[in-house]
Amino acid sequence: MPGINMWAVFRAQLHASIYWYKNNKWLAVTMFFWPYLMILVLVGLGSIMGSFELYTERMNLSSPGFYLISASAIAMTSVGIIDGVAGFALYNRWLGTLNYIILSPIRESKLFIAAGLPDSLLSALVTIVAVMPAAIYVEGLLGSLKLLIILAFMLAGMIPLIGLSVLAASALLVVKEESNIINSIVPFILLVSGVFYPVTVLPRILQVVSLAVPTRYVVDAAKMVSTFSTPSGAALMLLLGMLALLGIIYNTIAGVAIMRAEKAVKMRGVD
Amino acid sequence: MSSLKAIIYLHSLRTWRYKYSFINGAINVGLWIAIFILGALLFVPAEELPMTAPYIFWGIILWNVLSSSVWSVGGWTQFFLSLGMYEEHKLANTSVLKVISGRSITVLMDIVLITPVMYFLVTQITGGKVIFAVSPLYILMGFLGMFLMSLSYGLSLSALSLRMGVPGTLLDISNFFLLVMGGIAVPVESLPGPAKLLAIAIPFSHPAEIVRYGATGNPTYIPLHIELMIMWIYTAALLLLAYFLFRYVEDKYLRLYGPRAVGRM
């Protein structure tokens, strides 16, 4: 069938997402508050238990305010990306439309990426817009420039994260449960990425796992730009290299997994 | 008795049928809270870290009880309605309140599953001993109080969601608020001035204080016997509120207008 390609799916999903936000204005508004709420919970809890100065010292940050702003933005964007890609499969399964989607003349690997991208991009952009005033307040115009560097890392981190999400979506297709079995992926990824703390505080096994998690490198970049007024270009490039490597690995595995899942589902149908 | 058996069977079978979803749900709440707690631990001087272990551990477990009750009892009602289970149970003359209360089985299983995970995480990170209970009886009483209060809160939310939409985001925000200001994660004594009064007014701080006393032996902010009395009064009041709210919504609204959602059946 002509006309159904990745671009068509992307445009359709973008259209659907925009209308979803228009019809759920309250939820759209709360997206602007979530990063601040995360900071409030952390700083509120931490200040009752100890002191913010100690946190700054232990994290080795010159601009802790900016770091917390960017870390919260990264956390929210990671939620948006995984929900956007893997949530697409789950949502359509609930609606009973997954059967038709799977039978549409476009490969599932392309479909899930194209359908997940609008929400992923929207979530990254909305989060950055939401935290921009705070970044400018904390660091002035330099803060907005640093935030753009973080955005670039978030977009680079999106590539392996989409691969990971497609893997999760493949699992959703195969597992005979129509409920949400992927909710815990997001907090697990954030936990091992050391989003509000150094990875070294984690048990050894989780430190090893964190090496394979893309968000860790985005968080590392945020730490770097929050520690130095001019972060080392070589170090940032190294982080980008790791994201590229993980992008290749996860997307290759995801491509194989989704093909197998598609085959299995077409053989036995969606439960 | 037979309906009670059927309800227990329904929830146990359902948990087994949706085992991945159940495991995922239990871990999800624990992991989210662990992210914030790990960050907050960096505010604590290193030498005090091992001493915080029991506070952190029980704070996470108690918040799990609250959060699981909100989502597994209150949040599940939407699912119950949209599957057409409300009409089905009404036609079979079965109390919907009893059926939804049966979700407490899932909440308890959630806690059983997440406890060892959190024990591992907290002991590894703080290097402290988590379970050196001074009085297991007080831990048990505090836990029971927290469980019943949370169940009542979940049932009240459930009654409201039979009548109207309850935005999930607001529940998330209120859960986080209760974690910090409700005396669940930290002792009431540690809260700043006026926040202490607020925490005392929030029912959940009392079972949390009693559990912390049972775990560490450190005195509660209010004398222990008064703390116990307040906890049971609050528990009874919240249970009664949930019961009457449910009855009110059923008698005054659902009987006249039917449920808010159309079931698929």
Coordinates of C-alpha atoms in Angstrom, one line a residue:
Chain A
M1 CA 0.0 0.0 0.0
P2 CA 1.6 3.3 -1.1
G3 CA 1.8 6.2 1.3
I4 CA 2.6 4.2 4.5
N5 CA 6.2 4.8 5.4
M6 CA 8.1 6.1 8.5
W7 CA 7.4 9.7 7.7
A8 CA 3.6 9.1 7.3
V9 CA 3.6 7.3 10.6
F10 CA 5.6 10.0 12.3
R11 CA 3.3 12.7 11.0
A12 CA 0.1 10.8 12.0
Q13 CA 1.5 10.2 15.5
L14 CA 2.6 13.8 15.9
H15 CA -0.9 14.9 14.9
A16 CA -2.4 12.5 17.4
S17 CA 0.0 13.6 20.2
I18 CA -0.7 17.3 19.7
Y19 CA -4.5 16.6 19.8
W20 CA -4.0 14.4 22.9
Y21 CA -2.2 17.3 24.7
K22 CA -4.9 19.7 23.5
N23 CA -7.6 17.5 25.0
N24 CA -5.6 16.9 28.2
K25 CA -4.5 20.4 28.9
W26 CA -4.1 19.7 32.6
L27 CA -1.6 16.9 32.0
A28 CA 0.2 19.1 29.5
V29 CA 0.6 21.8 32.1
T30 CA 1.8 19.4 34.7
M31 CA 4.7 18.4 32.3
F32 CA 6.1 21.9 33.0
F33 CA 6.0 21.3 36.8
W34 CA 7.4 17.8 37.1
P35 CA 11.1 18.7 36.9
Y36 CA 10.6 21.3 39.6
L37 CA 8.6 18.8 41.7
M38 CA 11.5 16.3 41.5
I39 CA 14.0 18.9 42.7
L40 CA 11.6 19.9 45.5
V41 CA 11.3 16.4 46.8
L42 CA 15.0 15.7 46.6
V43 CA 16.1 19.0 48.2
G44 CA 13.2 19.0 50.7
L45 CA 14.0 15.4 51.9
G46 CA 17.8 16.0 51.8
S47 CA 17.6 19.3 53.7
I48 CA 15.6 17.7 56.5
M49 CA 18.2 14.8 56.7
G50 CA 21.4 16.9 56.3
S51 CA 22.8 19.9 54.4
F52 CA 22.8 21.1 50.8
E53 CA 26.4 22.2 51.1
L54 CA 27.4 18.6 51.8
Y55 CA 25.5 17.4 48.7
T56 CA 27.3 20.0 46.6
E57 CA 30.7 19.0 48.0
R58 CA 30.1 15.3 47.6
M59 CA 28.9 15.7 44.0
N60 CA 31.8 18.0 43.3
L61 CA 29.6 20.5 41.6
S62 CA 30.3 24.2 41.1
S63 CA 26.7 24.8 40.1
P64 CA 24.5 22.4 42.0
G65 CA 21.3 24.3 41.1
F66 CA 22.0 23.9 37.4
Y67 CA 22.9 20.3 37.9
L68 CA 19.6 19.5 39.6
I69 CA 17.7 21.3 36.9
S70 CA 19.4 19.4 34.1
A71 CA 19.3 16.1 35.9
S72 CA 15.5 16.4 36.4
A73 CA 15.1 17.4 32.8
I74 CA 17.0 14.3 31.8
A75 CA 14.9 12.1 34.1
M76 CA 11.7 13.5 32.7
T77 CA 12.8 13.1 29.1
S78 CA 13.9 9.5 29.7
V79 CA 10.4 8.8 31.0
G80 CA 8.9 10.5 27.9
I81 CA 11.1 8.5 25.4
I82 CA 10.4 5.0 26.9
D83 CA 6.7 5.8 27.4
G84 CA 6.5 7.2 23.8
V85 CA 8.0 4.1 22.1
A86 CA 7.1 1.2 24.3
G87 CA 3.9 2.9 25.5
F88 CA 2.7 3.0 21.9
A89 CA 2.5 -0.8 21.8
L90 CA 0.8 -1.0 25.2
Y91 CA -1.7 1.7 24.5
N92 CA -2.8 0.2 21.2
R93 CA -3.0 -3.2 22.9
W94 CA -5.4 -1.8 25.4
L95 CA -7.4 -0.1 22.7
G96 CA -7.6 -3.3 20.7
T97 CA -6.0 -1.7 17.7
L98 CA -2.6 -3.4 17.9
N99 CA -3.8 -6.2 15.7
Y100 CA -4.5 -3.8 12.8
I101 CA -1.3 -1.9 13.4
I102 CA 0.7 -5.1 13.2
L103 CA -1.0 -6.0 9.9
S104 CA -0.3 -2.6 8.4
P105 CA 2.2 -2.7 5.5
I106 CA 5.2 -1.3 7.3
R107 CA 7.8 -3.2 9.3
E108 CA 7.3 -3.2 13.1
S109 CA 10.8 -2.0 13.7
K110 CA 10.2 1.1 11.6
L111 CA 6.7 1.6 12.9
F112 CA 7.6 1.6 16.6
I113 CA 10.5 4.1 16.0
A114 CA 8.4 6.4 13.9
A115 CA 5.4 6.2 16.2
G116 CA 7.5 6.8 19.3
L117 CA 9.5 9.7 18.0
P118 CA 6.9 12.5 18.2
D119 CA 6.3 11.9 21.9
S120 CA 10.0 11.5 22.6
L121 CA 10.9 14.7 20.9
L122 CA 7.9 16.6 22.4
S123 CA 8.8 15.4 25.9
A124 CA 12.5 16.5 25.4
L125 CA 11.5 19.9 24.0
V126 CA 8.7 20.6 26.6
T127 CA 11.1 19.7 29.4
I128 CA 13.8 21.9 28.2
V129 CA 11.4 24.8 27.7
A130 CA 10.1 24.1 31.2
V131 CA 13.5 24.3 32.9
M132 CA 15.0 27.1 30.7
P133 CA 13.8 29.9 33.0
A134 CA 15.3 28.3 36.0
A135 CA 18.6 27.6 34.2
I136 CA 18.8 31.3 33.1
Y137 CA 17.9 32.4 36.7
V138 CA 20.7 30.2 38.1
E139 CA 23.4 30.7 35.5
G140 CA 22.3 33.6 33.3
L141 CA 22.7 33.3 29.5
L142 CA 25.5 30.8 30.0
G143 CA 22.8 28.5 31.7
S144 CA 20.7 28.5 28.5
L145 CA 23.7 27.6 26.4
K146 CA 24.7 24.8 28.8
L147 CA 21.1 23.6 28.7
L148 CA 21.3 23.4 24.9
I149 CA 24.4 21.2 25.2
I150 CA 22.4 19.0 27.6
L151 CA 19.6 18.9 25.0
A152 CA 22.0 17.8 22.3
F153 CA 23.1 15.0 24.6
M154 CA 19.5 14.1 25.4
L155 CA 18.8 13.8 21.6
A156 CA 22.0 11.7 21.2
G157 CA 20.9 9.6 24.1
M158 CA 17.5 9.2 22.5
I159 CA 19.0 6.9 19.8
P160 CA 20.1 4.0 22.1
L161 CA 17.1 4.7 24.4
I162 CA 14.8 4.2 21.5
G163 CA 16.5 0.9 20.7
L164 CA 16.0 -0.1 24.3
S165 CA 12.4 0.9 24.2
V166 CA 11.8 -1.1 21.0
L167 CA 13.2 -4.1 22.9
A168 CA 10.7 -3.4 25.6
A169 CA 8.0 -3.1 23.0
S170 CA 9.0 -6.5 21.6
A171 CA 8.6 -8.0 25.0
L172 CA 5.2 -6.5 25.3
L173 CA 4.1 -8.1 22.0
V174 CA 5.3 -11.5 23.1
V175 CA 4.3 -11.6 26.7
K176 CA 0.8 -12.8 27.2
E177 CA -0.3 -10.0 29.5
E178 CA -2.1 -6.9 28.3
S179 CA -1.2 -4.9 31.4
N180 CA 1.8 -2.7 31.9
I181 CA 4.9 -4.8 32.4
I182 CA 7.5 -2.1 31.5
N183 CA 6.7 0.6 34.1
S184 CA 9.8 -0.3 36.2
I185 CA 12.2 0.1 33.3
V186 CA 12.3 3.9 33.6
P187 CA 13.0 4.1 37.3
F188 CA 15.6 1.3 37.0
I189 CA 17.4 3.2 34.2
L190 CA 17.3 6.4 36.2
L191 CA 18.5 4.5 39.3
V192 CA 21.5 3.0 37.7
S193 CA 22.3 6.2 35.8
G194 CA 23.0 8.0 39.1
V195 CA 20.6 10.8 38.2
F196 CA 20.8 12.6 41.5
Y197 CA 24.0 10.9 43.0
P198 CA 27.3 9.5 41.8
V199 CA 27.1 6.0 40.4
T200 CA 29.8 5.0 42.8
V201 CA 27.3 4.9 45.7
L202 CA 25.5 2.0 44.1
P203 CA 26.2 -1.6 44.8
R204 CA 29.0 -3.0 42.6
I205 CA 26.7 -5.0 40.4
L206 CA 24.5 -2.0 39.6
Q207 CA 27.7 0.0 38.8
V208 CA 28.6 -2.5 36.2
V209 CA 25.0 -2.5 34.8
S210 CA 25.1 1.3 34.6
L211 CA 27.9 1.1 31.9
A212 CA 25.3 -0.3 29.5
V213 CA 22.7 2.3 30.2
P214 CA 22.6 5.3 27.8
T215 CA 21.1 7.8 30.3
R216 CA 24.3 7.4 32.5
Y217 CA 26.3 9.1 29.8
V218 CA 23.8 11.9 29.4
V219 CA 23.8 12.4 33.2
D220 CA 27.6 12.4 33.1
A221 CA 27.5 15.2 30.5
A222 CA 25.2 17.2 32.7
K223 CA 27.6 16.7 35.7
M224 CA 30.5 17.9 33.5
V225 CA 28.8 21.1 32.3
S226 CA 27.7 21.7 35.9
T227 CA 31.2 21.3 37.3
F228 CA 33.2 23.3 34.8
S229 CA 32.4 26.6 33.3
T230 CA 34.0 25.3 30.0
P231 CA 33.7 21.5 30.0
S232 CA 36.5 19.6 28.1
G233 CA 35.4 18.9 24.5
A234 CA 37.4 15.7 24.4
A235 CA 35.5 14.3 27.5
L236 CA 32.2 15.3 26.0
M237 CA 33.1 13.6 22.7
L238 CA 34.0 10.5 24.6
L239 CA 30.5 10.4 26.1
L240 CA 29.0 11.0 22.7
G241 CA 31.1 8.1 21.4
M242 CA 29.7 5.8 24.1
L243 CA 26.2 6.9 23.2
A244 CA 26.8 6.1 19.5
L245 CA 28.2 2.7 20.4
L246 CA 25.3 1.9 22.6
G247 CA 23.0 3.2 19.9
I248 CA 24.4 0.7 17.4
I249 CA 24.3 -2.2 19.9
Y250 CA 20.8 -1.6 21.1
N251 CA 19.2 -0.8 17.8
T252 CA 20.8 -3.9 16.2
I253 CA 19.5 -6.2 19.0
A254 CA 16.1 -4.4 18.9
G255 CA 15.9 -4.9 15.1
V256 CA 16.3 -8.6 15.5
A257 CA 14.0 -8.8 18.6
I258 CA 11.2 -6.9 17.0
M259 CA 11.4 -9.0 13.8
R260 CA 11.0 -12.2 15.9
A261 CA 8.2 -10.7 18.0
E262 CA 6.4 -9.6 14.8
K263 CA 6.7 -13.1 13.4
A264 CA 5.5 -14.7 16.6
V265 CA 2.5 -12.3 16.9
K266 CA 1.5 -12.8 13.2
M267 CA 1.6 -16.5 13.8
R268 CA -0.6 -16.6 16.9
G269 CA -2.3 -13.2 17.0
V270 CA -2.4 -10.6 19.8
D271 CA -3.7 -11.9 23.2
Chain B
M1 CA -18.4 -16.4 53.6
S2 CA -18.6 -17.9 50.1
S3 CA -18.3 -14.4 48.6
L4 CA -15.3 -13.7 50.7
K5 CA -13.7 -16.9 49.5
A6 CA -14.5 -15.9 45.9
I7 CA -13.0 -12.4 46.4
I8 CA -9.8 -13.9 47.9
Y9 CA -9.7 -16.4 45.0
L10 CA -10.3 -13.6 42.5
H11 CA -7.4 -11.4 43.7
S12 CA -5.0 -14.3 44.2
L13 CA -5.7 -15.7 40.8
R14 CA -5.5 -12.3 39.2
T15 CA -2.1 -11.6 40.7
W16 CA -0.9 -15.0 39.4
R17 CA -2.4 -14.3 35.9
Y18 CA -0.8 -10.9 35.7
K19 CA 2.4 -11.9 37.4
Y20 CA 4.8 -9.8 35.3
S21 CA 2.6 -6.8 35.8
F22 CA 2.4 -7.4 39.5
I23 CA 6.2 -7.8 39.8
N24 CA 6.7 -4.7 37.7
G25 CA 4.2 -2.6 39.8
A26 CA 5.9 -3.6 43.0
I27 CA 9.4 -2.8 41.8
N28 CA 8.3 0.4 40.1
V29 CA 7.3 2.2 43.3
G30 CA 10.3 1.0 45.2
L31 CA 12.7 2.1 42.5
W32 CA 11.2 5.6 42.2
I33 CA 11.5 6.2 45.9
A34 CA 15.0 4.7 46.0
I35 CA 16.2 7.4 43.4
F36 CA 15.2 10.2 45.7
I37 CA 16.4 8.6 48.9
L38 CA 19.8 7.9 47.4
G39 CA 20.1 11.5 46.4
A40 CA 18.9 12.7 49.8
L41 CA 21.5 10.4 51.5
L42 CA 24.3 12.6 50.0
F43 CA 23.0 15.4 52.3
V44 CA 23.9 13.3 55.3
P45 CA 27.4 13.3 56.9
A46 CA 29.2 10.1 56.2
E47 CA 29.6 9.1 59.8
E48 CA 25.8 9.4 60.4
L49 CA 25.0 7.3 57.3
P50 CA 24.8 3.8 59.0
M51 CA 22.5 5.2 61.7
T52 CA 20.0 6.4 59.1
A53 CA 19.6 2.9 57.6
P54 CA 16.6 1.8 59.7
Y55 CA 14.9 5.2 59.1
I56 CA 15.5 5.0 55.4
F57 CA 14.4 1.3 55.1
W58 CA 11.2 1.7 57.0
G59 CA 10.4 5.0 55.3
I60 CA 10.6 3.3 52.0
I61 CA 8.5 0.3 53.1
L62 CA 5.8 2.5 54.7
W63 CA 5.7 4.8 51.7
N64 CA 5.3 1.7 49.5
V65 CA 2.3 0.6 51.6
L66 CA 0.7 4.0 51.1
S67 CA 1.6 4.3 47.4
S68 CA 0.6 0.7 46.6
S69 CA -2.8 1.3 48.3
V70 CA -3.4 4.4 46.3
W71 CA -2.7 2.8 43.0
S72 CA -3.6 -0.9 43.6
V73 CA -6.9 -0.1 45.4
G74 CA -7.9 3.5 44.3
G75 CA -6.3 3.4 40.9
W76 CA -7.6 -0.1 40.1
T77 CA -11.2 1.1 40.3
Q78 CA -11.0 2.6 36.8
F79 CA -10.0 -0.8 35.5
F80 CA -12.8 -2.4 37.5
L81 CA -15.3 0.0 36.0
S82 CA -14.1 -0.2 32.4
L83 CA -14.1 -4.0 32.4
G84 CA -17.8 -3.9 33.4
M85 CA -17.0 -5.6 36.7
Y86 CA -19.1 -3.2 38.7
E87 CA -22.4 -4.2 37.0
E88 CA -21.4 -7.8 37.1
H89 CA -20.9 -7.8 40.9
K90 CA -24.0 -5.8 41.5
L91 CA -26.1 -8.3 39.6
A92 CA -24.5 -11.1 41.6
N93 CA -25.5 -9.2 44.8
T94 CA -21.8 -8.9 45.9
S95 CA -20.5 -5.9 47.8
V96 CA -18.3 -3.9 45.5
L97 CA -16.6 -2.4 48.6
K98 CA -15.6 -6.0 49.6
V99 CA -14.3 -6.8 46.1
I100 CA -12.2 -3.7 46.0
S101 CA -11.0 -4.2 49.6
G102 CA -9.7 -7.5 48.4
R103 CA -7.0 -5.6 46.5
S104 CA -5.3 -5.4 49.9
I105 CA -4.0 -8.9 49.1
T106 CA -2.1 -7.4 46.1
V107 CA -0.8 -4.6 48.3
L108 CA 0.5 -7.1 50.9
M109 CA 2.2 -9.2 48.2
D110 CA 3.7 -6.0 46.8
I111 CA 5.3 -5.3 50.1
V112 CA 6.5 -8.9 50.5
L113 CA 8.2 -8.6 47.1
I114 CA 9.8 -5.2 47.5
T115 CA 11.1 -5.7 51.1
P116 CA 14.1 -7.9 50.3
V117 CA 15.0 -5.7 47.3
M118 CA 15.0 -2.5 49.5
Y119 CA 16.8 -4.3 52.3
F120 CA 19.7 -5.2 49.9
L121 CA 19.8 -1.7 48.4
V122 CA 19.7 0.2 51.7
T123 CA 22.2 -2.0 53.6
Q124 CA 24.6 -1.9 50.6
I125 CA 24.4 1.9 50.3
T126 CA 24.4 3.0 53.9
G127 CA 26.5 0.2 55.3
G128 CA 24.2 0.1 58.3
K129 CA 22.1 -2.5 59.9
V130 CA 18.4 -2.2 59.0
I131 CA 16.7 -4.6 61.2
F132 CA 17.8 -4.3 64.8
A133 CA 14.3 -4.1 66.2
V134 CA 14.0 -2.9 69.7
S135 CA 10.4 -4.0 69.8
P136 CA 9.0 -6.1 67.0
L137 CA 5.5 -5.7 68.5
Y138 CA 5.6 -1.9 67.9
I139 CA 6.8 -2.4 64.4
L140 CA 3.9 -4.8 63.8
M141 CA 1.4 -2.4 65.3
G142 CA 2.7 0.6 63.4
F143 CA 2.7 -1.4 60.2
L144 CA -0.8 -2.6 60.8
G145 CA -1.9 1.0 61.5
M146 CA -0.2 2.2 58.3
F147 CA -1.7 -0.6 56.3
L148 CA -5.3 0.0 57.5
M149 CA -5.0 3.8 57.1
S150 CA -3.6 3.4 53.6
L151 CA -6.3 0.9 52.7
S152 CA -8.9 3.4 53.9
Y153 CA -7.3 6.2 51.9
G154 CA -7.3 3.9 48.8
L155 CA -10.9 3.0 49.3
S156 CA -12.0 6.6 49.8
L157 CA -10.2 7.4 46.5
S158 CA -11.9 4.4 45.0
A159 CA -15.4 5.7 46.1
L160 CA -14.6 9.1 44.6
S161 CA -13.4 7.6 41.3
L162 CA -16.7 5.7 41.1
R163 CA -18.4 9.2 41.0
M164 CA -15.8 11.4 39.2
G165 CA -12.4 11.4 37.6
V166 CA -9.4 11.6 40.1
P167 CA -6.3 12.9 38.2
G168 CA -3.4 10.5 38.7
T169 CA -0.9 13.3 38.6
L170 CA -2.4 14.9 41.7
L171 CA -2.2 11.6 43.5
D172 CA 1.5 11.4 42.6
I173 CA 2.1 14.9 43.9
S174 CA 0.2 14.3 47.1
N175 CA 2.1 11.0 47.6
F176 CA 5.4 12.8 47.3
F177 CA 4.2 15.5 49.6
L178 CA 3.2 12.9 52.3
L179 CA 6.6 11.3 51.9
V180 CA 8.5 14.5 52.8
M181 CA 6.1 16.5 55.0
G182 CA 3.9 13.6 56.3
G183 CA 6.6 12.3 58.6
I184 CA 6.9 9.0 56.6
A185 CA 10.5 9.3 55.4
V186 CA 12.0 11.3 58.3
P187 CA 11.1 11.5 62.0
V188 CA 8.7 14.3 62.9
E189 CA 11.4 15.6 65.3
S190 CA 13.7 16.4 62.3
L191 CA 11.1 18.5 60.5
P192 CA 11.4 22.3 60.7
G193 CA 9.1 24.2 63.2
P194 CA 5.6 24.5 61.7
A195 CA 6.1 21.4 59.5
K196 CA 6.1 19.4 62.7
L197 CA 2.5 20.5 63.4
L198 CA 1.5 19.7 59.9
A199 CA 3.0 16.2 60.1
I200 CA 1.2 15.6 63.4
A201 CA -2.1 16.5 61.7
I202 CA -1.4 14.0 58.9
P203 CA -2.5 10.6 60.0
F204 CA 0.3 8.6 58.4
S205 CA 3.0 10.2 60.6
H206 CA 1.8 8.3 63.7
P207 CA 2.2 4.7 62.5
A208 CA 5.6 5.8 61.0
E209 CA 6.7 7.2 64.3
I210 CA 5.7 3.9 66.1
V211 CA 7.5 1.8 63.5
R212 CA 10.6 3.9 63.9
Y213 CA 10.4 3.5 67.7
G214 CA 10.1 -0.2 67.3
A215 CA 13.1 -0.3 64.9
T216 CA 15.5 2.0 66.7
G217 CA 14.2 2.7 70.2
N218 CA 14.5 6.4 69.7
P219 CA 11.6 8.2 71.4
T220 CA 8.6 9.4 69.4
Y221 CA 7.9 13.1 69.1
I222 CA 4.7 12.8 71.0
P223 CA 4.8 10.4 74.1
L224 CA 4.4 6.8 72.8
H225 CA 1.2 5.9 74.6
I226 CA -0.5 9.1 73.2
E227 CA 1.0 8.3 69.7
L228 CA -0.6 4.8 69.9
M229 CA -3.9 6.2 70.9
I230 CA -3.9 8.8 68.1
M231 CA -2.9 6.2 65.6
W232 CA -5.9 3.9 66.4
I233 CA -8.3 6.8 66.6
Y234 CA -7.1 8.0 63.1
T235 CA -7.3 4.4 61.8
A236 CA -10.9 3.9 63.0
A237 CA -11.9 7.4 61.7
L238 CA -10.4 6.7 58.2
L239 CA -11.9 3.3 58.0
L240 CA -15.4 4.7 58.9
L241 CA -14.9 7.6 56.5
A242 CA -14.1 5.1 53.6
Y243 CA -17.0 2.9 54.5
F244 CA -19.6 5.7 54.6
L245 CA -18.2 7.5 51.6
F246 CA -18.5 4.3 49.6
R247 CA -22.1 3.7 50.9
Y248 CA -23.0 7.3 50.1
V249 CA -21.6 7.2 46.5
E250 CA -23.4 3.8 46.0
D251 CA -26.7 4.8 47.5
K252 CA -27.0 8.5 46.4
Y253 CA -25.3 8.4 43.0
L254 CA -24.7 4.9 41.5
R255 CA -28.1 3.6 42.3
L256 CA -29.7 6.5 40.4
Y257 CA -27.2 7.2 37.6
G258 CA -25.1 4.0 37.3
P259 CA -21.3 3.9 37.1
R260 CA -19.3 6.6 35.5
A261 CA -17.7 4.3 32.8
V262 CA -19.4 2.0 30.4
G263 CA -18.0 -1.5 30.9
R264 CA -16.8 -3.7 28.0
M265 CA -18.2 -6.9 29.6

